[in-house]
Amino acid sequence: MTTAAQQPSELELHTAPVRYGQVLAWASWDWGSAAFNAVMTTFVFTVYLTSSAFGGADHASSVLGAALGIGGFLIAVLAPVSGQRSDAGGRRKLWLGIHTGVVALLTGLCFFAFPRPEFLWYGASLIAAGHVFSELAGVNYNAMLEQIATPKTIGRISGLGWSAGYFGGIVALLLVLALFVQPAFHWFGASTTESLNIRLVAVFSMLWIIAFSLPVLFAVPEVPRRRAARLGVVASYGLLWRRIVAIYRTSPHTLYFLVASAVFRDGLAAVFTFGGVIAAGTFGFSLSQVIFFAIFGNVVAAIGAITGGFLDDRIGPKRVIMGALVGLLVAGTAILVLGNGTYSVFGFTWTGTATFWVFGLFLTLFVGPAQASARAYLARLAPDGESGELFGLYATTGRAVSFLAPLLFSACIAIATPLVAEGQAQRWGILGIMLVLLAGLLVLLPVRPPSNVATAVVPER
């Protein structure tokens, strides 16, 4: 009987040399996905959806949050089985293309979200559905890392993919600002009538996603189809459960890492989610200053992801992740302690603006390496032909704890409100994010490096 120690991972079975054309084509998908993640979700379209045109920020934000919550539940339920079925059917690339195409279509349909309250649920539903299909596409995209990397290069290739996403977001945001939000020249797309300029951002994002997603579909070959009986949807969940049990029995540290990464990835997401909110509310940044900081932050995060990827291949992903989490805790604590105060150090005046710029950029520097090495860690442990399913579990565990950082962020603000001066409570939300990152670090400590973890032996069906 095959033992866990004898079971090779999918990555170890990939002995072909790295083809950098395939690597660049693969990373191009991350560049393209930035149009949905950065433009539609973070900085432009959701800001439009939560404006007064849709019934006020409070009501619109509540509707958007509800829609995204439903979408998050669907991701948690669908992601593992979606990955499992694409693995078995030899259709990893096919489903990447289908899911990405749906994301592009949903993004384009946002053009018809006119600035009226009756279109709020329409726009929110499209964004939430886009999140679902974007995550499902990401499952197959992450699994394809096994096909283009080797054990010696997987860290830097994973880092390259993350950095491409950051740089793609920068370029897309700059183009959106210059063409639609603050147009550099007069053209019909700059018209603000019926918010045409913002609605055209959806069309721009759709085309961006399509253009930069095509290379991977042509350059990277499809995985071979596995000889196994076809399973219905219900039977697929039964197989998923049997495989989770098998992973726990034969490679428990794989599951331990999924739990640890779920916690610290929620903290990483919160850094970007609440960074702009803190910049504006605590440090008095204007919208243009927030966007300016976001652009610089993405540049620094991309540099961090590339650097962390090279370190990953030399010292291992666990050390990179732990170093990044410690760096995040130090930088976040500095922002919390210094706040928006002004200090005099050896005759030099240090302002709150300087605090956020310096330590905020340090936060973004450490986010990239942690994200890239977490993906590379898991890819090293995926059983042959099971990468899609394992990355589906990666998505599910992340969604299962995605309430932690937002909840603690809000709770720390609520606790601080009666104890500090007016306008000073928001920065204490940083403490909630730091607690999540610290918890992730502590849970990760006993998890073995992937070189000391046996690849799981899982049942075929």
CSV table of C-alpha atoms in Angstrom, one decimal:
chain,number,residue,atom,x,y,z
A,1,MET,CA,0.0,0.0,0.0
A,2,THR,CA,1.3,3.5,-0.9
A,3,THR,CA,2.3,5.5,2.2
A,4,ALA,CA,2.1,9.2,2.6
A,5,ALA,CA,5.9,9.5,2.5
A,6,GLN,CA,5.9,7.8,-0.9
A,7,GLN,CA,3.1,9.8,-2.4
A,8,PRO,CA,4.5,12.5,-4.8
A,9,SER,CA,2.8,15.8,-5.1
A,10,GLU,CA,1.6,17.2,-8.4
A,11,LEU,CA,4.5,19.7,-8.3
A,12,GLU,CA,7.1,17.0,-7.8
A,13,LEU,CA,5.8,15.2,-10.8
A,14,HIS,CA,6.3,18.2,-13.0
A,15,THR,CA,9.8,17.7,-14.3
A,16,ALA,CA,9.6,19.8,-17.5
A,17,PRO,CA,11.8,22.9,-17.5
A,18,VAL,CA,10.1,26.3,-16.7
A,19,ARG,CA,8.8,27.9,-19.9
A,20,TYR,CA,8.8,31.6,-19.2
A,21,GLY,CA,6.3,32.3,-22.0
A,22,GLN,CA,3.8,30.2,-20.1
A,23,VAL,CA,4.7,31.9,-16.8
A,24,LEU,CA,4.1,35.4,-18.3
A,25,ALA,CA,0.8,34.2,-19.9
A,26,TRP,CA,-0.3,32.8,-16.5
A,27,ALA,CA,0.6,36.0,-14.7
A,28,SER,CA,-1.3,38.0,-17.3
A,29,TRP,CA,-4.5,36.6,-15.9
A,30,ASP,CA,-3.7,38.2,-12.5
A,31,TRP,CA,-3.0,41.5,-14.3
A,32,GLY,CA,-6.4,41.3,-16.0
A,33,SER,CA,-8.3,40.3,-12.8
A,34,ALA,CA,-7.2,43.6,-11.2
A,35,ALA,CA,-9.8,45.4,-13.2
A,36,PHE,CA,-12.5,43.6,-11.2
A,37,ASN,CA,-10.7,43.5,-7.8
A,38,ALA,CA,-9.2,47.0,-7.8
A,39,VAL,CA,-11.4,49.1,-10.1
A,40,MET,CA,-14.9,47.5,-9.7
A,41,THR,CA,-14.8,46.3,-6.1
A,42,THR,CA,-12.4,48.6,-4.2
A,43,PHE,CA,-11.9,52.1,-5.6
A,44,VAL,CA,-14.5,53.0,-8.2
A,45,PHE,CA,-17.7,51.1,-8.9
A,46,THR,CA,-18.7,50.1,-5.3
A,47,VAL,CA,-18.0,53.7,-4.3
A,48,TYR,CA,-20.5,54.7,-7.0
A,49,LEU,CA,-23.0,52.1,-5.8
A,50,THR,CA,-22.9,53.4,-2.2
A,51,SER,CA,-23.4,57.1,-3.2
A,52,SER,CA,-26.4,59.2,-2.5
A,53,ALA,CA,-27.8,58.4,-6.0
A,54,PHE,CA,-28.7,54.9,-4.8
A,55,GLY,CA,-30.5,55.9,-1.6
A,56,GLY,CA,-27.7,57.0,0.7
A,57,ALA,CA,-24.5,55.5,1.9
A,58,ASP,CA,-26.0,53.7,4.9
A,59,HIS,CA,-28.8,51.9,3.0
A,60,ALA,CA,-26.7,51.2,-0.1
A,61,SER,CA,-23.7,49.9,2.0
A,62,SER,CA,-26.1,47.6,3.8
A,63,VAL,CA,-27.5,46.2,0.6
A,64,LEU,CA,-24.0,45.8,-0.9
A,65,GLY,CA,-22.8,44.0,2.2
A,66,ALA,CA,-25.8,41.6,2.2
A,67,ALA,CA,-25.2,40.8,-1.5
A,68,LEU,CA,-21.5,40.1,-0.9
A,69,GLY,CA,-22.4,38.0,2.2
A,70,ILE,CA,-24.6,35.8,0.1
A,71,GLY,CA,-21.8,35.6,-2.5
A,72,GLY,CA,-19.3,34.6,0.1
A,73,PHE,CA,-21.5,31.7,1.3
A,74,LEU,CA,-21.8,30.4,-2.2
A,75,ILE,CA,-18.0,30.6,-2.7
A,76,ALA,CA,-17.5,28.5,0.5
A,77,VAL,CA,-20.0,25.9,-0.7
A,78,LEU,CA,-19.0,25.7,-4.4
A,79,ALA,CA,-15.2,26.2,-4.5
A,80,PRO,CA,-13.9,22.8,-3.4
A,81,VAL,CA,-16.3,20.7,-5.6
A,82,SER,CA,-15.7,23.0,-8.5
A,83,GLY,CA,-12.0,22.4,-8.3
A,84,GLN,CA,-12.5,18.7,-7.8
A,85,ARG,CA,-14.6,18.3,-10.9
A,86,SER,CA,-12.3,20.4,-13.1
A,87,ASP,CA,-9.3,18.3,-11.9
A,88,ALA,CA,-11.0,15.0,-12.6
A,89,GLY,CA,-12.4,16.0,-16.0
A,90,GLY,CA,-9.1,17.4,-17.3
A,91,ARG,CA,-10.9,20.8,-17.7
A,92,ARG,CA,-8.9,23.1,-15.4
A,93,LYS,CA,-8.1,25.6,-18.2
A,94,LEU,CA,-11.6,25.2,-19.7
A,95,TRP,CA,-13.3,26.2,-16.5
A,96,LEU,CA,-10.8,29.0,-15.9
A,97,GLY,CA,-11.9,30.4,-19.2
A,98,ILE,CA,-15.6,29.9,-18.6
A,99,HIS,CA,-15.6,31.4,-15.1
A,100,THR,CA,-13.4,34.3,-16.2
A,101,GLY,CA,-15.8,34.9,-19.2
A,102,VAL,CA,-18.7,35.1,-16.8
A,103,VAL,CA,-16.9,37.6,-14.6
A,104,ALA,CA,-16.2,39.8,-17.7
A,105,LEU,CA,-19.9,39.5,-18.7
A,106,LEU,CA,-21.2,40.4,-15.3
A,107,THR,CA,-18.7,43.3,-15.1
A,108,GLY,CA,-19.9,44.7,-18.5
A,109,LEU,CA,-23.6,44.4,-17.4
A,110,CYS,CA,-22.8,46.9,-14.6
A,111,PHE,CA,-23.0,49.5,-17.4
A,112,PHE,CA,-26.8,49.3,-17.0
A,113,ALA,CA,-26.7,50.2,-13.3
A,114,PHE,CA,-28.2,53.7,-13.7
A,115,PRO,CA,-27.8,56.1,-10.8
A,116,ARG,CA,-31.3,55.5,-9.3
A,117,PRO,CA,-32.3,53.6,-6.2
A,118,GLU,CA,-34.2,51.0,-8.2
A,119,PHE,CA,-30.9,49.8,-9.7
A,120,LEU,CA,-29.1,49.3,-6.4
A,121,TRP,CA,-29.9,45.6,-6.0
A,122,TYR,CA,-29.2,45.1,-9.7
A,123,GLY,CA,-25.6,46.5,-9.4
A,124,ALA,CA,-25.0,44.9,-6.0
A,125,SER,CA,-26.1,41.5,-7.3
A,126,LEU,CA,-23.8,41.8,-10.3
A,127,ILE,CA,-20.8,42.6,-8.1
A,128,ALA,CA,-21.6,39.8,-5.7
A,129,ALA,CA,-22.0,37.3,-8.5
A,130,GLY,CA,-18.8,38.5,-10.0
A,131,HIS,CA,-17.0,37.8,-6.8
A,132,VAL,CA,-18.4,34.2,-6.8
A,133,PHE,CA,-17.1,33.5,-10.4
A,134,SER,CA,-13.9,35.3,-9.8
A,135,GLU,CA,-13.1,33.1,-6.8
A,136,LEU,CA,-14.1,30.0,-8.8
A,137,ALA,CA,-11.8,31.1,-11.6
A,138,GLY,CA,-9.0,31.8,-9.0
A,139,VAL,CA,-9.3,28.2,-7.8
A,140,ASN,CA,-8.3,26.9,-11.2
A,141,TYR,CA,-5.8,29.7,-11.8
A,142,ASN,CA,-4.0,28.8,-8.5
A,143,ALA,CA,-4.0,25.1,-9.4
A,144,MET,CA,-2.3,25.9,-12.7
A,145,LEU,CA,0.7,27.1,-10.8
A,146,GLU,CA,1.6,23.4,-10.5
A,147,GLN,CA,1.8,23.1,-14.3
A,148,ILE,CA,4.2,26.0,-14.9
A,149,ALA,CA,6.5,25.9,-11.9
A,150,THR,CA,9.1,23.5,-10.4
A,151,PRO,CA,9.9,22.9,-6.8
A,152,LYS,CA,12.9,25.2,-7.1
A,153,THR,CA,11.0,28.1,-8.8
A,154,ILE,CA,7.5,28.0,-7.4
A,155,GLY,CA,8.1,30.8,-4.8
A,156,ARG,CA,9.3,33.3,-7.3
A,157,ILE,CA,6.6,32.4,-9.9
A,158,SER,CA,3.9,32.7,-7.3
A,159,GLY,CA,5.3,36.1,-6.3
A,160,LEU,CA,5.4,37.2,-9.9
A,161,GLY,CA,1.7,36.4,-10.3
A,162,TRP,CA,0.8,38.5,-7.2
A,163,SER,CA,3.0,41.4,-8.3
A,164,ALA,CA,1.3,41.3,-11.8
A,165,GLY,CA,-2.0,41.7,-10.1
A,166,TYR,CA,-0.7,44.7,-8.1
A,167,PHE,CA,0.9,46.4,-11.2
A,168,GLY,CA,-2.2,45.7,-13.3
A,169,GLY,CA,-4.3,47.4,-10.7
A,170,ILE,CA,-2.1,50.5,-10.8
A,171,VAL,CA,-2.2,50.8,-14.6
A,172,ALA,CA,-6.0,50.2,-14.7
A,173,LEU,CA,-6.6,52.7,-12.0
A,174,LEU,CA,-4.5,55.3,-13.7
A,175,LEU,CA,-6.3,54.8,-17.0
A,176,VAL,CA,-9.7,55.0,-15.3
A,177,LEU,CA,-8.7,58.2,-13.6
A,178,ALA,CA,-7.3,59.8,-16.8
A,179,LEU,CA,-10.2,58.7,-19.0
A,180,PHE,CA,-13.3,58.6,-16.8
A,181,VAL,CA,-13.0,60.0,-13.3
A,182,GLN,CA,-10.8,63.0,-13.8
A,183,PRO,CA,-10.5,63.0,-17.7
A,184,ALA,CA,-7.3,64.5,-19.1
A,185,PHE,CA,-9.2,65.5,-22.3
A,186,HIS,CA,-12.7,66.0,-23.4
A,187,TRP,CA,-14.5,63.0,-25.1
A,188,PHE,CA,-18.0,61.5,-24.9
A,189,GLY,CA,-16.9,59.0,-22.2
A,190,ALA,CA,-16.2,61.9,-19.8
A,191,SER,CA,-19.8,62.9,-19.7
A,192,THR,CA,-21.3,62.8,-16.2
A,193,THR,CA,-24.9,62.7,-17.4
A,194,GLU,CA,-26.6,59.7,-15.9
A,195,SER,CA,-23.1,58.9,-14.5
A,196,LEU,CA,-22.1,57.7,-18.0
A,197,ASN,CA,-18.4,58.1,-17.2
A,198,ILE,CA,-18.6,55.8,-14.2
A,199,ARG,CA,-20.8,53.3,-16.0
A,200,LEU,CA,-18.3,53.2,-18.9
A,201,VAL,CA,-15.7,52.1,-16.3
A,202,ALA,CA,-17.6,48.8,-16.3
A,203,VAL,CA,-17.2,48.4,-20.0
A,204,PHE,CA,-13.5,49.3,-19.8
A,205,SER,CA,-13.0,46.7,-17.0
A,206,MET,CA,-14.8,44.0,-19.0
A,207,LEU,CA,-12.5,44.6,-22.0
A,208,TRP,CA,-9.4,44.7,-19.7
A,209,ILE,CA,-10.4,41.3,-18.1
A,210,ILE,CA,-10.9,39.7,-21.5
A,211,ALA,CA,-7.7,41.0,-23.1
A,212,PHE,CA,-5.4,40.0,-20.4
A,213,SER,CA,-7.1,36.6,-19.6
A,214,LEU,CA,-6.6,35.2,-23.2
A,215,PRO,CA,-2.9,34.5,-23.1
A,216,VAL,CA,-3.1,31.8,-20.4
A,217,LEU,CA,-5.8,30.0,-22.3
A,218,PHE,CA,-3.6,29.7,-25.4
A,219,ALA,CA,-0.1,29.2,-23.8
A,220,VAL,CA,-0.7,26.8,-20.9
A,221,PRO,CA,-1.8,23.2,-21.9
A,222,GLU,CA,-4.8,21.5,-20.3
A,223,VAL,CA,-4.3,18.9,-17.6
A,224,PRO,CA,-4.8,15.3,-18.7
A,225,ARG,CA,-8.2,13.8,-18.0
A,226,ARG,CA,-8.2,11.3,-15.2
A,227,ARG,CA,-9.8,7.9,-15.6
A,228,ALA,CA,-12.5,7.9,-13.0
A,229,ALA,CA,-16.3,7.3,-12.9
A,230,ARG,CA,-18.3,10.4,-13.3
A,231,LEU,CA,-19.9,11.6,-10.1
A,232,GLY,CA,-23.0,13.6,-9.5
A,233,VAL,CA,-23.0,16.8,-7.5
A,234,VAL,CA,-24.1,15.2,-4.3
A,235,ALA,CA,-21.6,12.3,-4.7
A,236,SER,CA,-18.9,14.9,-5.3
A,237,TYR,CA,-19.5,16.4,-1.8
A,238,GLY,CA,-19.3,12.9,-0.4
A,239,LEU,CA,-16.0,12.4,-2.1
A,240,LEU,CA,-14.8,15.8,-0.8
A,241,TRP,CA,-15.6,14.8,2.8
A,242,ARG,CA,-13.7,11.5,2.4
A,243,ARG,CA,-10.7,13.3,1.0
A,244,ILE,CA,-10.7,15.8,3.9
A,245,VAL,CA,-10.7,12.9,6.3
A,246,ALA,CA,-7.9,11.2,4.4
A,247,ILE,CA,-5.8,14.4,4.4
A,248,TYR,CA,-6.3,14.7,8.2
A,249,ARG,CA,-5.1,11.1,8.6
A,250,THR,CA,-2.2,11.1,6.2
A,251,SER,CA,-1.1,14.7,6.2
A,252,PRO,CA,-2.6,16.6,9.1
A,253,HIS,CA,-0.3,19.6,8.7
A,254,THR,CA,-1.9,20.3,5.4
A,255,LEU,CA,-5.2,21.0,7.2
A,256,TYR,CA,-3.4,22.8,10.0
A,257,PHE,CA,-1.9,25.2,7.4
A,258,LEU,CA,-5.3,25.7,5.8
A,259,VAL,CA,-6.7,26.8,9.2
A,260,ALA,CA,-3.7,29.1,10.0
A,261,SER,CA,-3.7,30.7,6.5
A,262,ALA,CA,-7.4,31.3,6.7
A,263,VAL,CA,-6.8,33.4,9.8
A,264,PHE,CA,-3.8,35.4,8.7
A,265,ARG,CA,-5.2,35.9,5.2
A,266,ASP,CA,-8.3,37.5,6.7
A,267,GLY,CA,-6.0,40.0,8.4
A,268,LEU,CA,-4.1,40.6,5.2
A,269,ALA,CA,-7.4,41.4,3.4
A,270,ALA,CA,-8.3,43.8,6.1
A,271,VAL,CA,-5.1,45.8,5.7
A,272,PHE,CA,-6.3,46.8,2.2
A,273,THR,CA,-10.0,46.8,3.0
A,274,PHE,CA,-9.7,49.3,5.9
A,275,GLY,CA,-6.5,51.1,4.9
A,276,GLY,CA,-8.3,53.7,2.9
A,277,VAL,CA,-11.0,54.1,5.6
A,278,ILE,CA,-8.3,54.8,8.3
A,279,ALA,CA,-6.3,57.1,6.0
A,280,ALA,CA,-9.4,59.3,5.5
A,281,GLY,CA,-11.0,59.0,8.9
A,282,THR,CA,-8.0,59.1,11.3
A,283,PHE,CA,-5.3,60.8,9.2
A,284,GLY,CA,-7.5,63.2,7.3
A,285,PHE,CA,-6.6,62.1,3.8
A,286,SER,CA,-8.7,63.4,0.9
A,287,LEU,CA,-10.1,61.0,-1.7
A,288,SER,CA,-7.3,61.9,-4.2
A,289,GLN,CA,-4.7,61.4,-1.5
A,290,VAL,CA,-6.2,58.0,-0.7
A,291,ILE,CA,-6.0,57.0,-4.3
A,292,PHE,CA,-2.5,58.3,-4.6
A,293,PHE,CA,-1.5,56.3,-1.5
A,294,ALA,CA,-3.2,53.2,-3.0
A,295,ILE,CA,-1.1,53.5,-6.2
A,296,PHE,CA,2.1,53.8,-4.2
A,297,GLY,CA,1.0,51.0,-1.9
A,298,ASN,CA,0.4,48.6,-4.8
A,299,VAL,CA,3.9,49.4,-6.2
A,300,VAL,CA,5.4,48.6,-2.8
A,301,ALA,CA,3.3,45.4,-2.4
A,302,ALA,CA,4.3,44.2,-5.9
A,303,ILE,CA,8.0,44.7,-5.0
A,304,GLY,CA,7.4,42.9,-1.7
A,305,ALA,CA,5.7,40.0,-3.5
A,306,ILE,CA,8.6,39.6,-6.0
A,307,THR,CA,11.3,39.8,-3.2
A,308,GLY,CA,9.4,37.4,-1.0
A,309,GLY,CA,9.1,34.9,-3.9
A,310,PHE,CA,12.8,34.8,-4.3
A,311,LEU,CA,13.3,34.3,-0.6
A,312,ASP,CA,10.6,31.6,-0.6
A,313,ASP,CA,12.7,29.5,-3.0
A,314,ARG,CA,15.8,29.9,-0.7
A,315,ILE,CA,14.5,29.8,2.9
A,316,GLY,CA,11.0,28.2,2.4
A,317,PRO,CA,7.5,29.7,2.5
A,318,LYS,CA,6.9,29.3,6.2
A,319,ARG,CA,9.8,31.5,7.2
A,320,VAL,CA,8.7,34.1,4.6
A,321,ILE,CA,5.2,34.2,5.9
A,322,MET,CA,6.3,34.4,9.6
A,323,GLY,CA,8.7,37.2,8.8
A,324,ALA,CA,6.0,39.1,6.9
A,325,LEU,CA,3.5,38.7,9.7
A,326,VAL,CA,6.0,40.0,12.2
A,327,GLY,CA,6.7,43.0,9.9
A,328,LEU,CA,3.0,43.7,9.6
A,329,LEU,CA,2.6,43.6,13.4
A,330,VAL,CA,5.4,46.0,14.0
A,331,ALA,CA,4.2,48.5,11.3
A,332,GLY,CA,0.6,48.3,12.4
A,333,THR,CA,1.5,48.8,16.1
A,334,ALA,CA,3.5,51.9,15.1
A,335,ILE,CA,0.5,53.4,13.3
A,336,LEU,CA,-1.7,52.6,16.3
A,337,VAL,CA,0.6,54.1,18.9
A,338,LEU,CA,1.7,57.2,17.0
A,339,GLY,CA,-1.7,58.0,15.5
A,340,ASN,CA,-2.2,61.4,13.9
A,341,GLY,CA,0.0,63.1,16.5
A,342,THR,CA,2.8,65.5,15.8
A,343,TYR,CA,6.2,64.8,17.4
A,344,SER,CA,9.5,66.5,17.6
A,345,VAL,CA,12.5,64.2,17.3
A,346,PHE,CA,16.0,65.8,17.5
A,347,GLY,CA,14.6,69.0,16.0
A,348,PHE,CA,12.8,67.2,13.2
A,349,THR,CA,9.0,67.4,13.1
A,350,TRP,CA,7.2,64.1,12.6
A,351,THR,CA,3.5,64.5,11.5
A,352,GLY,CA,0.6,62.0,11.4
A,353,THR,CA,0.8,62.1,7.6
A,354,ALA,CA,4.4,60.9,7.8
A,355,THR,CA,3.4,58.2,10.2
A,356,PHE,CA,0.8,56.8,7.8
A,357,TRP,CA,2.9,57.1,4.7
A,358,VAL,CA,5.9,55.4,6.2
A,359,PHE,CA,4.3,52.7,8.2
A,360,GLY,CA,1.4,52.3,5.8
A,361,LEU,CA,3.8,51.5,3.0
A,362,PHE,CA,5.6,49.1,5.3
A,363,LEU,CA,2.3,47.3,5.8
A,364,THR,CA,1.8,46.9,2.0
A,365,LEU,CA,5.4,45.8,1.7
A,366,PHE,CA,4.7,42.7,3.9
A,367,VAL,CA,1.3,41.8,2.5
A,368,GLY,CA,2.6,40.6,-0.9
A,369,PRO,CA,5.1,38.1,0.4
A,370,ALA,CA,2.6,36.6,2.8
A,371,GLN,CA,0.0,36.1,0.1
A,372,ALA,CA,2.4,34.7,-2.5
A,373,SER,CA,4.1,32.3,-0.1
A,374,ALA,CA,0.8,31.1,1.3
A,375,ARG,CA,-0.2,30.0,-2.2
A,376,ALA,CA,3.3,28.5,-2.8
A,377,TYR,CA,3.2,26.6,0.5
A,378,LEU,CA,-0.1,24.9,-0.4
A,379,ALA,CA,0.9,24.2,-4.0
A,380,ARG,CA,3.9,22.2,-2.7
A,381,LEU,CA,1.5,19.8,-0.9
A,382,ALA,CA,-1.2,19.2,-3.5
A,383,PRO,CA,-1.6,15.5,-4.3
A,384,ASP,CA,-1.2,14.5,-7.9
A,385,GLY,CA,-4.3,15.7,-9.8
A,386,GLU,CA,-5.9,17.2,-6.8
A,387,SER,CA,-4.6,20.8,-6.9
A,388,GLY,CA,-8.0,22.3,-7.9
A,389,GLU,CA,-9.8,20.7,-5.1
A,390,LEU,CA,-7.2,21.7,-2.5
A,391,PHE,CA,-7.2,25.3,-3.6
A,392,GLY,CA,-11.0,25.1,-3.5
A,393,LEU,CA,-10.6,24.2,0.2
A,394,TYR,CA,-8.2,27.1,0.5
A,395,ALA,CA,-10.9,29.4,-0.7
A,396,THR,CA,-13.5,27.8,1.5
A,397,THR,CA,-11.5,28.1,4.7
A,398,GLY,CA,-10.7,31.7,3.9
A,399,ARG,CA,-14.4,32.5,3.5
A,400,ALA,CA,-15.3,30.6,6.7
A,401,VAL,CA,-13.3,33.1,8.9
A,402,SER,CA,-13.7,36.2,6.8
A,403,PHE,CA,-15.8,37.8,9.5
A,404,LEU,CA,-13.0,37.9,12.0
A,405,ALA,CA,-11.1,41.1,11.0
A,406,PRO,CA,-14.2,43.2,10.2
A,407,LEU,CA,-15.8,42.1,13.5
A,408,LEU,CA,-12.8,42.9,15.6
A,409,PHE,CA,-12.1,46.1,13.7
A,410,SER,CA,-15.7,47.3,14.6
A,411,ALA,CA,-15.6,45.9,18.1
A,412,CYS,CA,-12.3,47.7,19.0
A,413,ILE,CA,-13.8,51.0,17.7
A,414,ALA,CA,-17.0,50.5,19.7
A,415,ILE,CA,-15.0,49.7,22.9
A,416,ALA,CA,-12.7,52.7,22.4
A,417,THR,CA,-15.4,55.2,21.6
A,418,PRO,CA,-16.5,56.1,25.2
A,419,LEU,CA,-12.9,56.0,26.4
A,420,VAL,CA,-11.1,58.4,24.0
A,421,ALA,CA,-11.7,61.9,22.6
A,422,GLU,CA,-14.1,62.3,19.7
A,423,GLY,CA,-12.6,61.3,16.4
A,424,GLN,CA,-9.9,59.2,18.0
A,425,ALA,CA,-11.7,55.9,18.2
A,426,GLN,CA,-11.3,54.7,14.6
A,427,ARG,CA,-7.6,54.2,14.8
A,428,TRP,CA,-8.2,51.6,17.6
A,429,GLY,CA,-9.8,49.4,14.9
A,430,ILE,CA,-6.2,48.8,13.8
A,431,LEU,CA,-5.8,46.8,17.1
A,432,GLY,CA,-8.5,44.4,15.8
A,433,ILE,CA,-6.6,43.7,12.6
A,434,MET,CA,-3.4,43.2,14.5
A,435,LEU,CA,-5.1,40.7,16.8
A,436,VAL,CA,-6.1,38.6,13.8
A,437,LEU,CA,-2.6,38.7,12.3
A,438,LEU,CA,-1.1,37.8,15.7
A,439,ALA,CA,-3.6,34.9,16.0
A,440,GLY,CA,-2.6,33.7,12.5
A,441,LEU,CA,1.1,33.8,13.4
A,442,LEU,CA,0.5,31.9,16.6
A,443,VAL,CA,-1.6,29.2,14.8
A,444,LEU,CA,1.1,28.9,12.1
A,445,LEU,CA,4.0,28.4,14.6
A,446,PRO,CA,3.5,24.7,15.1
A,447,VAL,CA,2.8,24.0,11.5
A,448,ARG,CA,5.7,22.2,9.8
A,449,PRO,CA,7.4,23.6,6.7
A,450,PRO,CA,6.2,21.8,3.5
A,451,SER,CA,9.5,20.0,3.2
A,452,ASN,CA,8.7,18.2,6.4
A,453,VAL,CA,5.1,17.4,5.5
A,454,ALA,CA,4.0,14.3,3.7
A,455,THR,CA,1.8,14.6,0.7
A,456,ALA,CA,-1.7,13.3,1.6
A,457,VAL,CA,-3.0,10.0,0.2
A,458,VAL,CA,-6.6,10.6,-0.9
A,459,PRO,CA,-9.2,8.2,-2.3
A,460,GLU,CA,-9.8,8.5,-6.1
A,461,ARG,CA,-13.6,8.2,-5.7
